[in-house]
Amino acid sequence: KAGVTQTPRYLIKTRGQQVTLSCSPISGHRSVSWYQQTPGQGLQFLFEYFSETQRNKGNFPGRFSGRQFSNSRSEMNVSTLELGDSALYLCASSFESRSTPSPLHFGNGTRLTVT
Amino acid sequence: AQRVTQPEKLLSVFKGAPVELKCNYSYSGSPELFWYVQYSRQRLQLLLRHISRESIKGFTADLNKGETSFHLKKPFAQEEDSAMYYCALNRGGATNKLIFGTGTLLAVQP
């Protein structure tokens, strides 16, 4: 089975621009979560989608948004980029169990650099 | 507030020595606890979860609700155990929102 695939692997943007990151989950996984990883803050939860609906959201400004498509693929968008948005963005998928949290399977991440 | 604390940024041991990576959490409910590992140039992956109560690659972790701890242990470290280890908490129920600790880099010296 193919793992979680994130594209692109690397992105360089300038302040004020917007960016879209893509994530393809493992086949059969309907839950997709996004995390931001930085040296200072570590791994922080952005949001989670299940069946095209946002189920949870972390404490990030409204410039961070996401969506999930009917095939479970997900995208996240960051508008009006700031220098502090430079980070590794990780996507994770899981085989959903409504009663018990399932292990997350992570992608390799998208490294975003804002200049 | 939910929080996961990993007090050690770096733990250096010699091959064959016992290993204990500390993890403490704060959560008033009944959480799910996980250990994730990231080997050099590999993606973050699940090592073990407390409800499984299993040993993976010789590692075990016991949830101690009284001490709110979920320490990761291995009796004899191997060089291939060198990696970044993250403890994570899920509040339970239908959610995959994980609260991660800041991670501990385990370096096993030959």
GROMACS .gro file of C-alpha atoms in nm:
model
  225
    1LYS     CA    1   0.000   0.000   0.000
    2ALA     CA    2   0.134   0.343  -0.085
    3GLY     CA    3   0.198   0.568   0.211
    4VAL     CA    4   0.073   0.918   0.272
    5THR     CA    5   0.192   1.140  -0.011
    6GLN     CA    6   0.249   1.510   0.028
    7THR     CA    7   0.324   1.752  -0.253
    8PRO     CA    8   0.527   1.950  -0.309
    9ARG     CA    9   0.822   1.849  -0.090
   10TYR     CA   10   0.968   2.197  -0.085
   11LEU     CA   11   0.825   2.544  -0.134
   12ILE     CA   12   0.978   2.888  -0.120
   13LYS     CA   13   0.739   3.181  -0.100
   14THR     CA   14   0.763   3.548  -0.014
   15ARG     CA   15   0.573   3.732   0.255
   16GLY     CA   16   0.219   3.818   0.162
   17GLN     CA   17   0.178   3.537  -0.086
   18GLN     CA   18  -0.049   3.239  -0.040
   19VAL     CA   19   0.030   2.871  -0.068
   20THR     CA   20  -0.158   2.544  -0.112
   21LEU     CA   21  -0.026   2.213   0.012
   22SER     CA   22  -0.165   1.879  -0.094
   23CYS     CA   23  -0.199   1.546   0.082
   24SER     CA   24  -0.309   1.206  -0.049
   25PRO     CA   25  -0.393   0.966   0.233
   26ILE     CA   26  -0.342   0.593   0.240
   27SER     CA   27  -0.611   0.418   0.040
   28GLY     CA   28  -0.911   0.350   0.260
   29HIS     CA   29  -0.822   0.612   0.518
   30ARG     CA   30  -1.091   0.874   0.558
   31SER     CA   31  -0.939   1.088   0.833
   32VAL     CA   32  -0.670   1.341   0.746
   33SER     CA   33  -0.492   1.563   0.996
   34TRP     CA   34  -0.241   1.843   0.948
   35TYR     CA   35   0.042   1.941   1.179
   36GLN     CA   36   0.299   2.217   1.177
   37GLN     CA   37   0.648   2.132   1.295
   38THR     CA   38   0.898   2.402   1.390
   39PRO     CA   39   1.215   2.391   1.601
   40GLY     CA   40   1.067   2.633   1.853
   41GLN     CA   41   0.710   2.503   1.893
   42GLY     CA   42   0.753   2.139   1.794
   43LEU     CA   43   0.456   1.955   1.646
   44GLN     CA   44   0.133   2.150   1.663
   45PHE     CA   45  -0.209   2.038   1.547
   46LEU     CA   46  -0.366   2.248   1.272
   47PHE     CA   47  -0.689   2.072   1.180
   48GLU     CA   48  -0.851   1.740   1.111
   49TYR     CA   49  -1.096   1.631   0.844
   50PHE     CA   50  -1.320   1.333   0.821
   51SER     CA   51  -1.560   1.268   0.534
   52GLU     CA   52  -1.508   1.618   0.394
   53THR     CA   53  -1.596   1.781   0.728
   54GLN     CA   54  -1.360   1.963   0.959
   55ARG     CA   55  -1.382   1.779   1.287
   56ASN     CA   56  -1.123   1.963   1.493
   57LYS     CA   57  -0.924   2.280   1.464
   58GLY     CA   58  -0.610   2.390   1.643
   59ASN     CA   59  -0.516   2.734   1.767
   60PHE     CA   60  -0.400   2.888   1.443
   61PRO     CA   61  -0.520   3.211   1.282
   62GLY     CA   62  -0.785   3.210   1.012
   63ARG     CA   63  -0.512   3.247   0.747
   64PHE     CA   64  -0.473   2.872   0.782
   65SER     CA   65  -0.752   2.677   0.619
   66GLY     CA   66  -0.808   2.338   0.472
   67ARG     CA   67  -1.050   2.114   0.299
   68GLN     CA   68  -1.105   1.752   0.213
   69PHE     CA   69  -1.241   1.610  -0.108
   70SER     CA   70  -1.472   1.317  -0.165
   71ASN     CA   71  -1.175   1.091  -0.240
   72SER     CA   72  -1.029   1.183   0.103
   73ARG     CA   73  -0.746   1.386  -0.048
   74SER     CA   74  -0.687   1.705   0.145
   75GLU     CA   75  -0.540   2.045   0.087
   76MET     CA   76  -0.436   2.316   0.326
   77ASN     CA   77  -0.401   2.679   0.236
   78VAL     CA   78  -0.209   2.954   0.405
   79SER     CA   79  -0.286   3.307   0.294
   80THR     CA   80  -0.090   3.628   0.351
   81LEU     CA   81   0.224   3.436   0.443
   82GLU     CA   82   0.440   3.555   0.729
   83LEU     CA   83   0.802   3.471   0.806
   84GLY     CA   84   0.686   3.271   1.106
   85ASP     CA   85   0.492   3.035   0.882
   86SER     CA   86   0.819   2.878   0.772
   87ALA     CA   87   0.791   2.520   0.890
   88LEU     CA   88   0.755   2.158   0.797
   89TYR     CA   89   0.388   2.081   0.739
   90LEU     CA   90   0.296   1.722   0.804
   91CYS     CA   91  -0.014   1.542   0.691
   92ALA     CA   92  -0.134   1.225   0.859
   93SER     CA   93  -0.411   0.984   0.773
   94SER     CA   94  -0.582   0.713   0.971
   95PHE     CA   95  -0.830   0.433   0.924
   96GLU     CA   96  -1.115   0.576   1.116
   97SER     CA   97  -1.277   0.405   1.407
   98ARG     CA   98  -1.562   0.607   1.550
   99SER     CA   99  -1.503   0.485   1.901
  100THR     CA  100  -1.126   0.455   1.931
  101PRO     CA  101  -0.851   0.684   1.804
  102SER     CA  102  -0.654   0.513   1.531
  103PRO     CA  103  -0.278   0.538   1.481
  104LEU     CA  104  -0.173   0.817   1.251
  105HIS     CA  105   0.033   0.749   0.940
  106PHE     CA  106   0.245   1.048   0.850
  107GLY     CA  107   0.370   1.176   0.520
  108ASN     CA  108   0.721   1.311   0.461
  109GLY     CA  109   0.597   1.665   0.487
  110THR     CA  110   0.619   1.983   0.285
  111ARG     CA  111   0.901   2.216   0.383
  112LEU     CA  112   0.775   2.575   0.345
  113THR     CA  113   1.021   2.861   0.355
  114VAL     CA  114   0.888   3.216   0.363
  115THR     CA  115   1.134   3.491   0.271
  116ALA     CA  116  -0.529   2.228   2.949
  117GLN     CA  117  -0.386   1.918   2.785
  118ARG     CA  118  -0.011   1.907   2.790
  119VAL     CA  119   0.267   1.654   2.728
  120THR     CA  120   0.607   1.707   2.882
  121GLN     CA  121   0.927   1.535   2.778
  122PRO     CA  122   1.190   1.680   3.011
  123GLU     CA  123   1.497   1.556   2.825
  124LYS     CA  124   1.591   1.702   2.487
  125LEU     CA  125   1.879   1.460   2.453
  126LEU     CA  126   1.948   1.124   2.609
  127SER     CA  127   2.283   0.964   2.537
  128VAL     CA  128   2.351   0.604   2.641
  129PHE     CA  129   2.593   0.330   2.550
  130LYS     CA  130   2.492   0.023   2.356
  131GLY     CA  131   2.358  -0.241   2.590
  132ALA     CA  132   2.260   0.007   2.860
  133PRO     CA  133   1.898   0.044   2.976
  134VAL     CA  134   1.694   0.329   2.834
  135GLU     CA  135   1.409   0.527   2.985
  136LEU     CA  136   1.254   0.816   2.797
  137LYS     CA  137   1.031   1.017   3.025
  138CYS     CA  138   0.685   1.144   2.940
  139ASN     CA  139   0.439   1.317   3.171
  140TYR     CA  140   0.099   1.444   3.074
  141SER     CA  141  -0.175   1.662   3.211
  142TYR     CA  142  -0.532   1.576   3.124
  143SER     CA  143  -0.827   1.530   3.352
  144GLY     CA  144  -1.001   1.261   3.147
  145SER     CA  145  -0.893   0.919   3.021
  146PRO     CA  146  -0.642   0.984   2.747
  147GLU     CA  147  -0.488   0.764   2.484
  148LEU     CA  148  -0.109   0.778   2.498
  149PHE     CA  149   0.128   0.706   2.212
  150TRP     CA  150   0.497   0.699   2.138
  151TYR     CA  151   0.601   0.804   1.788
  152VAL     CA  152   0.954   0.770   1.653
  153GLN     CA  153   1.140   0.939   1.373
  154TYR     CA  154   1.457   0.773   1.248
  155SER     CA  155   1.707   0.973   1.047
  156ARG     CA  156   1.565   1.067   0.706
  157GLN     CA  157   1.244   0.872   0.768
  158ARG     CA  158   0.891   0.982   0.835
  159LEU     CA  159   0.735   1.000   1.176
  160GLN     CA  160   0.585   0.662   1.264
  161LEU     CA  161   0.396   0.501   1.547
  162LEU     CA  162   0.609   0.298   1.787
  163LEU     CA  163   0.346   0.189   2.037
  164ARG     CA  164   0.021   0.287   2.208
  165HIS     CA  165  -0.078   0.222   2.564
  166ILE     CA  166  -0.399   0.033   2.491
  167SER     CA  167  -0.206  -0.229   2.295
  168ARG     CA  168   0.014  -0.312   2.592
  169GLU     CA  169   0.268  -0.470   2.360
  170SER     CA  170   0.643  -0.459   2.317
  171ILE     CA  171   0.773  -0.318   1.991
  172LYS     CA  172   1.143  -0.348   1.903
  173GLY     CA  173   1.201  -0.430   2.269
  174PHE     CA  174   1.037  -0.108   2.390
  175THR     CA  175   0.755  -0.102   2.642
  176ALA     CA  176   0.557   0.178   2.803
  177ASP     CA  177   0.315   0.160   3.093
  178LEU     CA  178   0.052   0.418   3.159
  179ASN     CA  179   0.065   0.529   3.521
  180LYS     CA  180  -0.247   0.733   3.584
  181GLY     CA  181  -0.146   0.814   3.941
  182GLU     CA  182   0.176   0.976   3.830
  183THR     CA  183   0.031   1.082   3.491
  184SER     CA  184   0.330   0.929   3.319
  185PHE     CA  185   0.392   0.714   3.015
  186HIS     CA  186   0.765   0.646   3.019
  187LEU     CA  187   0.924   0.448   2.736
  188LYS     CA  188   1.168   0.178   2.840
  189LYS     CA  189   1.406  -0.069   2.684
  190PRO     CA  190   1.639  -0.292   2.886
  191PHE     CA  191   1.927  -0.301   2.637
  192ALA     CA  192   1.973  -0.018   2.389
  193GLN     CA  193   2.090  -0.084   2.034
  194GLU     CA  194   2.261   0.160   1.799
  195GLU     CA  195   1.965   0.137   1.560
  196ASP     CA  196   1.744   0.279   1.836
  197SER     CA  197   1.903   0.619   1.783
  198ALA     CA  198   1.618   0.846   1.678
  199MET     CA  199   1.383   1.123   1.785
  200TYR     CA  200   1.106   1.001   2.013
  201TYR     CA  201   0.780   1.186   2.066
  202CYS     CA  202   0.520   1.117   2.329
  203ALA     CA  203   0.166   1.211   2.228
  204LEU     CA  204  -0.175   1.232   2.389
  205ASN     CA  205  -0.520   1.194   2.243
  206ARG     CA  206  -0.815   1.284   2.460
  207GLY     CA  207  -1.006   0.984   2.330
  208GLY     CA  208  -1.324   0.948   2.133
  209ALA     CA  209  -1.367   1.024   1.767
  210THR     CA  210  -1.074   1.255   1.714
  211ASN     CA  211  -0.721   1.231   1.584
  212LYS     CA  212  -0.604   1.551   1.746
  213LEU     CA  213  -0.273   1.466   1.907
  214ILE     CA  214  -0.089   1.678   2.159
  215PHE     CA  215   0.281   1.611   2.116
  216GLY     CA  216   0.567   1.654   2.354
  217THR     CA  217   0.875   1.837   2.235
  218GLY     CA  218   1.060   1.513   2.173
  219THR     CA  219   1.372   1.344   2.306
  220LEU     CA  220   1.668   1.264   2.086
  221LEU     CA  221   1.807   0.926   2.184
  222ALA     CA  222   2.169   0.873   2.089
  223VAL     CA  223   2.306   0.524   2.143
  224GLN     CA  224   2.684   0.521   2.143
  225PRO     CA  225   2.879   0.211   2.032
   0.00000   0.00000   0.00000
